[in-house]
Amino acid sequence: MNYLDRNAIGAARLGGLEEDLGLKGNEFQTAVSVLFVGYVLMQVPSNMLLNKIGKPASYLTACMIGWGVLCASTGAVHSFGALTAVRFLLGFVEATFYPGAMATLSAWYVRKELGVRTAIFYSGSLISGAFSGLIAAGIIDGMNGVGGLLAWRWIFILEGSATVVIAFCCYWILPEFPATTKWLTEEERAIALWRMEVDAAGEQDWTAGDQQSLFHAFKLLLQDPKNWILIVVCYGAASAIAINSFFPTIVKSMGKDRITTLLLTAPPYLLACVVCAVVAWNADRVQERFWHTSLSIACALAGFIISASTTGIGPRYFGAMIMLPGI
């Protein structure tokens, strides 16, 4: 739902958003991009706050309700300024989820167990990419004009409302951190914490959580060169992932009608879901990351080049089919 709400604007564009709001020039691209301004500002403070609270189920559920309401509210905007403001706030609140979920996974699983679990978690975003087009196609085809609202408004209203409903269910499903989870016995809690300590004991820069303040941990993060390298890698990957918001428009450039365009967005994401699981499983199996990551990025790069260098429907769609799984 996090990715579905974030990328709904791409499908909404095909549902008449741009024409209805009278967007001109680069205003649509600005509305898409401003989400990431809020996202960048909130990611680190959010996880610092989460570690302070120590209860991811409660925290992430509250944030999920917040971004669901904001997504639904996007269906009520009537100007570029209002759209931009809601998108900024949406990014600010949505920024809590991905790092918060990764922090929760990292609190329960050691490094050699994280690859497949992370892939399963991330496959949620790929599934949303596959079905967002199908959902949008149904809304555009069946709800345009219902209640006096254009289809693009219904896309935001329905998807945002669904997020709020699911959020209440998630509270009872998501675990807290091992130290704060009530359904563990004292022995089980001790084992869960011991596993994390053993996994980190080989690291020279490791310090037990109860022996450092929150800001001391942040200082160590800034001093670790590995984090800066990963920031650069993530920056490049995030730039490529931004294609999610424009993917329906890219597929439409192949000359298909609006409904067919939305249906054609599904296969690349479904393939990406399978590739993600297989690559992560094999990376965990052989305990190797570099080549698995590098070869995937190389495939994505090839897909971008193919899609950008031809106007043929077949080659361009083939480029999309290897681009998204590679990312």
Coordinates of C-alpha atoms in Angstrom, one line a residue:
M1 CA 0.0 0.0 0.0
N2 CA 3.0 2.3 0.6
Y3 CA 4.1 2.1 -3.0
L4 CA 0.6 1.9 -4.4
D5 CA -0.4 5.2 -2.8
R6 CA 2.9 6.8 -3.8
N7 CA 2.7 5.9 -7.4
A8 CA -1.0 6.3 -7.9
I9 CA -0.3 9.7 -9.5
G10 CA 1.1 7.9 -12.6
A11 CA -2.2 6.1 -13.2
A12 CA -4.2 9.2 -12.2
R13 CA -2.4 11.1 -15.0
L14 CA -4.0 8.7 -17.5
G15 CA -7.3 9.3 -15.7
G16 CA -7.4 13.0 -16.5
L17 CA -5.5 14.6 -13.5
E18 CA -3.3 16.8 -15.7
E19 CA -6.1 18.2 -17.8
D20 CA -8.5 18.6 -14.9
L21 CA -6.0 20.6 -12.8
G22 CA -4.7 22.5 -15.8
L23 CA -1.1 21.5 -15.2
K24 CA 1.4 23.0 -17.6
G25 CA 5.0 22.5 -18.5
N26 CA 6.9 20.6 -15.8
E27 CA 4.3 21.0 -13.1
F28 CA 3.3 17.3 -13.2
Q29 CA 7.0 16.2 -12.9
T30 CA 7.3 18.7 -10.0
A31 CA 4.4 17.2 -8.2
V32 CA 5.9 13.7 -8.6
S33 CA 9.3 14.8 -7.4
V34 CA 8.3 16.9 -4.4
L35 CA 7.2 13.7 -2.6
F36 CA 10.9 12.8 -2.3
V37 CA 11.8 16.1 -0.7
G38 CA 9.6 15.2 2.3
Y39 CA 10.9 11.6 2.1
V40 CA 14.5 12.6 2.4
L41 CA 13.8 15.0 5.3
M42 CA 12.0 12.4 7.4
Q43 CA 13.8 9.1 6.8
V44 CA 16.6 9.4 9.4
P45 CA 14.6 11.3 12.1
S46 CA 11.9 8.7 11.8
N47 CA 14.1 5.8 12.6
M48 CA 15.7 7.7 15.4
L49 CA 12.2 8.3 16.8
L50 CA 11.3 4.6 16.2
N51 CA 14.3 3.4 18.1
K52 CA 13.4 5.8 20.9
I53 CA 9.8 4.6 21.1
G54 CA 10.8 0.9 20.6
K55 CA 7.3 -0.1 19.2
P56 CA 7.3 -0.4 15.4
A57 CA 3.8 -1.9 15.3
S58 CA 2.2 1.1 17.0
Y59 CA 4.4 3.7 15.2
L60 CA 4.1 2.3 11.7
T61 CA 0.4 1.7 12.0
A62 CA -0.1 5.4 13.0
C63 CA 2.0 6.5 10.1
M64 CA 0.1 4.2 7.7
I65 CA -3.2 5.8 8.7
G66 CA -1.6 9.2 8.1
W67 CA -0.5 8.5 4.6
G68 CA -3.7 6.8 3.7
V69 CA -5.6 9.9 4.7
L70 CA -3.2 12.1 2.7
C71 CA -3.5 9.8 -0.3
A72 CA -7.3 10.0 -0.2
S73 CA -7.1 13.8 0.3
T74 CA -5.3 14.0 -3.0
G75 CA -8.6 13.3 -4.7
A76 CA -9.9 16.6 -3.3
V77 CA -7.2 19.0 -4.7
H78 CA -8.1 21.6 -7.3
S79 CA -4.8 23.3 -8.0
F80 CA -1.1 22.6 -8.6
G81 CA -0.3 24.2 -5.3
A82 CA -2.6 22.0 -3.3
L83 CA -1.4 18.9 -5.2
T84 CA 2.2 19.8 -4.5
A85 CA 1.5 20.4 -0.8
V86 CA -0.3 17.1 -0.3
R87 CA 2.5 15.2 -2.2
F88 CA 5.2 16.8 0.0
L89 CA 3.3 15.7 3.2
L90 CA 2.6 12.3 1.7
G91 CA 6.4 11.8 1.2
F92 CA 7.1 13.1 4.7
V93 CA 4.8 10.5 6.3
E94 CA 5.5 7.6 3.9
A95 CA 9.3 8.0 4.7
T96 CA 8.7 6.3 8.0
F97 CA 7.7 3.0 6.5
Y98 CA 10.6 1.5 4.5
P99 CA 13.4 2.3 6.9
G100 CA 11.1 1.4 9.8
A101 CA 10.3 -2.0 8.3
M102 CA 13.9 -2.7 7.6
A103 CA 14.8 -1.8 11.2
T104 CA 12.2 -4.2 12.4
L105 CA 13.5 -7.0 10.2
S106 CA 17.0 -6.3 11.3
A107 CA 16.0 -6.6 14.9
W108 CA 14.7 -10.1 14.4
Y109 CA 17.0 -11.7 11.8
V110 CA 20.8 -12.0 11.5
R111 CA 22.5 -10.8 8.3
K112 CA 22.7 -14.2 6.6
E113 CA 18.9 -14.5 7.0
L114 CA 18.0 -11.0 5.8
G115 CA 18.4 -11.4 2.0
V116 CA 15.3 -13.5 1.4
R117 CA 13.2 -11.8 4.0
T118 CA 14.1 -8.4 2.5
A119 CA 13.1 -9.7 -0.9
I120 CA 9.8 -11.0 0.3
F121 CA 9.2 -7.6 2.0
Y122 CA 10.2 -5.7 -1.2
S123 CA 8.1 -7.9 -3.4
G124 CA 5.1 -6.0 -1.9
S125 CA 6.2 -2.9 -3.9
L126 CA 6.5 -5.0 -7.0
I127 CA 3.1 -6.6 -6.6
S128 CA 1.6 -3.1 -6.1
G129 CA 3.3 -2.0 -9.3
A130 CA 1.7 -5.0 -11.1
F131 CA -1.8 -4.6 -9.8
S132 CA -1.9 -0.8 -9.6
G133 CA -2.4 -0.7 -13.3
L134 CA -5.2 -3.3 -13.2
I135 CA -6.9 -1.5 -10.3
A136 CA -6.6 1.9 -12.1
A137 CA -8.0 0.4 -15.3
G138 CA -11.0 -0.9 -13.5
I139 CA -11.6 2.5 -11.8
I140 CA -11.1 4.5 -15.0
D141 CA -13.4 2.2 -17.0
G142 CA -16.1 1.9 -14.4
M143 CA -16.1 4.9 -12.1
N144 CA -15.4 7.9 -14.3
G145 CA -18.2 10.5 -13.5
V146 CA -19.6 8.6 -10.5
G147 CA -20.7 11.0 -7.8
G148 CA -19.7 13.8 -10.2
L149 CA -16.0 13.0 -9.8
L150 CA -13.5 12.2 -12.5
A151 CA -11.8 8.8 -12.4
W152 CA -8.4 10.1 -11.3
R153 CA -10.0 11.4 -8.1
W154 CA -11.5 8.0 -7.4
I155 CA -8.1 6.4 -7.8
F156 CA -6.7 8.4 -4.8
I157 CA -9.9 8.1 -2.7
L158 CA -10.3 4.4 -3.0
E159 CA -6.6 3.5 -2.6
G160 CA -6.1 5.8 0.3
S161 CA -9.2 4.6 2.0
A162 CA -8.1 0.9 1.6
T163 CA -4.8 1.8 3.2
V164 CA -6.5 3.2 6.3
V165 CA -8.6 0.0 6.6
I166 CA -5.5 -2.2 6.2
A167 CA -3.6 -0.1 8.7
F168 CA -5.9 -1.1 11.6
C169 CA -5.4 -4.8 10.7
C170 CA -1.6 -4.4 10.6
Y171 CA -1.5 -3.2 14.2
W172 CA -2.5 -6.8 15.3
I173 CA -0.1 -8.4 12.8
L174 CA 3.2 -6.4 13.0
P175 CA 5.6 -7.4 15.8
E176 CA 7.3 -4.9 18.1
F177 CA 11.1 -5.2 18.7
P178 CA 12.2 -8.3 20.6
A179 CA 12.8 -6.2 23.7
T180 CA 9.2 -4.8 23.7
T181 CA 7.2 -7.7 22.3
K182 CA 4.7 -9.0 24.9
W183 CA 4.1 -12.4 23.4
L184 CA 7.7 -13.6 23.9
T185 CA 8.7 -15.4 27.1
E186 CA 11.7 -14.1 28.9
E187 CA 13.8 -17.1 27.6
E188 CA 12.7 -16.4 24.0
R189 CA 13.4 -12.7 24.4
A190 CA 16.9 -13.4 25.7
I191 CA 17.6 -15.8 22.7
A192 CA 16.4 -13.2 20.2
L193 CA 18.6 -10.5 21.7
W194 CA 21.5 -12.9 22.0
R195 CA 21.3 -13.8 18.3
M196 CA 21.7 -10.1 17.4
E197 CA 24.7 -9.6 19.7
V198 CA 26.5 -12.7 18.3
D199 CA 25.8 -11.6 14.7
A200 CA 27.3 -8.1 15.4
A201 CA 30.1 -9.3 17.7
G202 CA 32.6 -9.6 14.9
E203 CA 32.3 -6.0 13.9
Q204 CA 35.0 -3.7 15.2
D205 CA 32.7 -0.7 15.4
W206 CA 29.9 -2.6 17.1
T207 CA 28.6 -1.2 20.4
A208 CA 25.7 -2.6 22.4
G209 CA 22.6 -0.5 22.1
D210 CA 22.2 -0.1 25.9
Q211 CA 25.7 1.4 26.0
Q212 CA 25.2 4.3 23.6
S213 CA 22.8 7.2 23.3
L214 CA 20.7 7.8 20.2
F215 CA 22.8 10.7 19.0
H216 CA 26.0 8.8 19.6
A217 CA 24.7 6.0 17.3
F218 CA 23.9 8.7 14.7
K219 CA 27.4 10.0 15.1
L220 CA 28.9 6.5 14.5
L221 CA 26.7 6.2 11.4
L222 CA 28.1 9.4 9.9
Q223 CA 31.7 8.3 10.6
D224 CA 31.3 4.9 8.9
P225 CA 32.5 5.2 5.2
K226 CA 30.4 2.2 4.3
N227 CA 27.3 4.2 4.9
W228 CA 28.4 6.9 2.6
I229 CA 29.1 4.4 -0.2
L230 CA 25.7 2.9 0.3
I231 CA 24.1 6.4 0.1
V232 CA 25.7 6.9 -3.3
V233 CA 24.5 3.5 -4.5
C234 CA 21.0 4.1 -3.1
Y235 CA 20.9 7.6 -4.7
G236 CA 21.5 6.0 -8.1
A237 CA 19.0 3.3 -7.5
A238 CA 16.3 5.7 -6.3
S239 CA 16.8 7.8 -9.4
A240 CA 16.1 4.8 -11.5
I241 CA 13.1 3.6 -9.3
A242 CA 11.5 7.0 -9.9
I243 CA 10.4 5.5 -13.3
N244 CA 7.6 3.9 -11.4
S245 CA 5.7 7.2 -11.3
F246 CA 6.1 7.6 -15.1
F247 CA 5.9 4.0 -16.2
P248 CA 2.2 4.2 -17.4
T249 CA 3.1 7.2 -19.4
I250 CA 6.1 5.4 -21.0
V251 CA 3.9 2.4 -21.9
K252 CA 1.3 4.8 -23.4
S253 CA 3.9 6.2 -25.7
M254 CA 3.8 2.8 -27.5
G255 CA 0.5 3.9 -29.0
K256 CA -2.0 1.8 -27.0
D257 CA -5.3 3.0 -25.6
R258 CA -5.6 4.0 -22.0
I259 CA -7.0 0.7 -20.6
T260 CA -4.5 -1.5 -22.6
T261 CA -1.7 0.8 -21.4
L262 CA -2.6 0.2 -17.7
L263 CA -2.9 -3.6 -18.3
L264 CA 0.5 -3.7 -20.0
T265 CA 2.2 -2.3 -16.9
A266 CA 1.6 -5.5 -15.0
P267 CA 3.9 -8.1 -16.6
P268 CA 7.2 -6.3 -16.0
Y269 CA 6.4 -6.0 -12.3
L270 CA 5.3 -9.6 -12.0
L271 CA 8.6 -10.8 -13.6
A272 CA 10.5 -8.4 -11.2
C273 CA 8.8 -10.1 -8.3
V274 CA 10.0 -13.5 -9.3
V275 CA 13.6 -12.3 -10.2
C276 CA 13.8 -10.4 -6.8
A277 CA 13.0 -13.6 -4.9
V278 CA 15.3 -15.8 -6.9
V279 CA 18.3 -13.4 -6.8
A280 CA 17.9 -12.9 -3.0
W281 CA 17.5 -16.6 -2.3
N282 CA 20.7 -17.4 -4.3
A283 CA 22.6 -14.5 -2.7
D284 CA 21.7 -15.9 0.7
R285 CA 22.6 -19.4 -0.4
V286 CA 26.1 -18.6 -1.5
Q287 CA 26.6 -15.6 0.8
E288 CA 27.6 -13.2 -2.0
R289 CA 26.2 -9.8 -2.7
F290 CA 28.4 -7.8 -5.1
W291 CA 27.9 -9.8 -8.3
H292 CA 24.2 -10.4 -7.6
T293 CA 23.7 -6.6 -7.3
S294 CA 26.0 -5.6 -10.1
L295 CA 24.6 -8.0 -12.7
S296 CA 21.1 -6.9 -11.8
I297 CA 22.0 -3.2 -12.2
A298 CA 23.6 -4.0 -15.6
C299 CA 20.4 -5.6 -16.8
A300 CA 18.5 -2.5 -15.7
L301 CA 20.9 -0.3 -17.5
A302 CA 20.5 -2.3 -20.7
G303 CA 16.8 -2.0 -20.4
F304 CA 17.0 1.8 -20.1
I305 CA 19.2 2.0 -23.1
I306 CA 17.0 -0.2 -25.2
S307 CA 13.8 1.7 -24.3
A308 CA 15.4 5.1 -24.9
S309 CA 17.0 4.2 -28.2
T310 CA 14.0 2.8 -30.1
T311 CA 10.4 3.7 -30.8
G312 CA 9.5 0.1 -31.8
I313 CA 6.8 -1.3 -29.5
G314 CA 8.4 -4.8 -29.2
P315 CA 12.0 -3.6 -28.3
R316 CA 10.8 -0.9 -26.0
Y317 CA 8.5 -3.3 -24.1
F318 CA 11.4 -5.8 -23.9
G319 CA 13.5 -3.0 -22.4
A320 CA 10.9 -2.5 -19.8
M321 CA 10.8 -6.2 -19.1
I322 CA 14.5 -6.3 -18.1
M323 CA 14.6 -2.8 -16.7
L324 CA 12.2 -3.2 -13.8
P325 CA 13.5 -6.6 -12.7
G326 CA 17.1 -5.2 -12.8
I327 CA 16.2 -2.3 -10.6

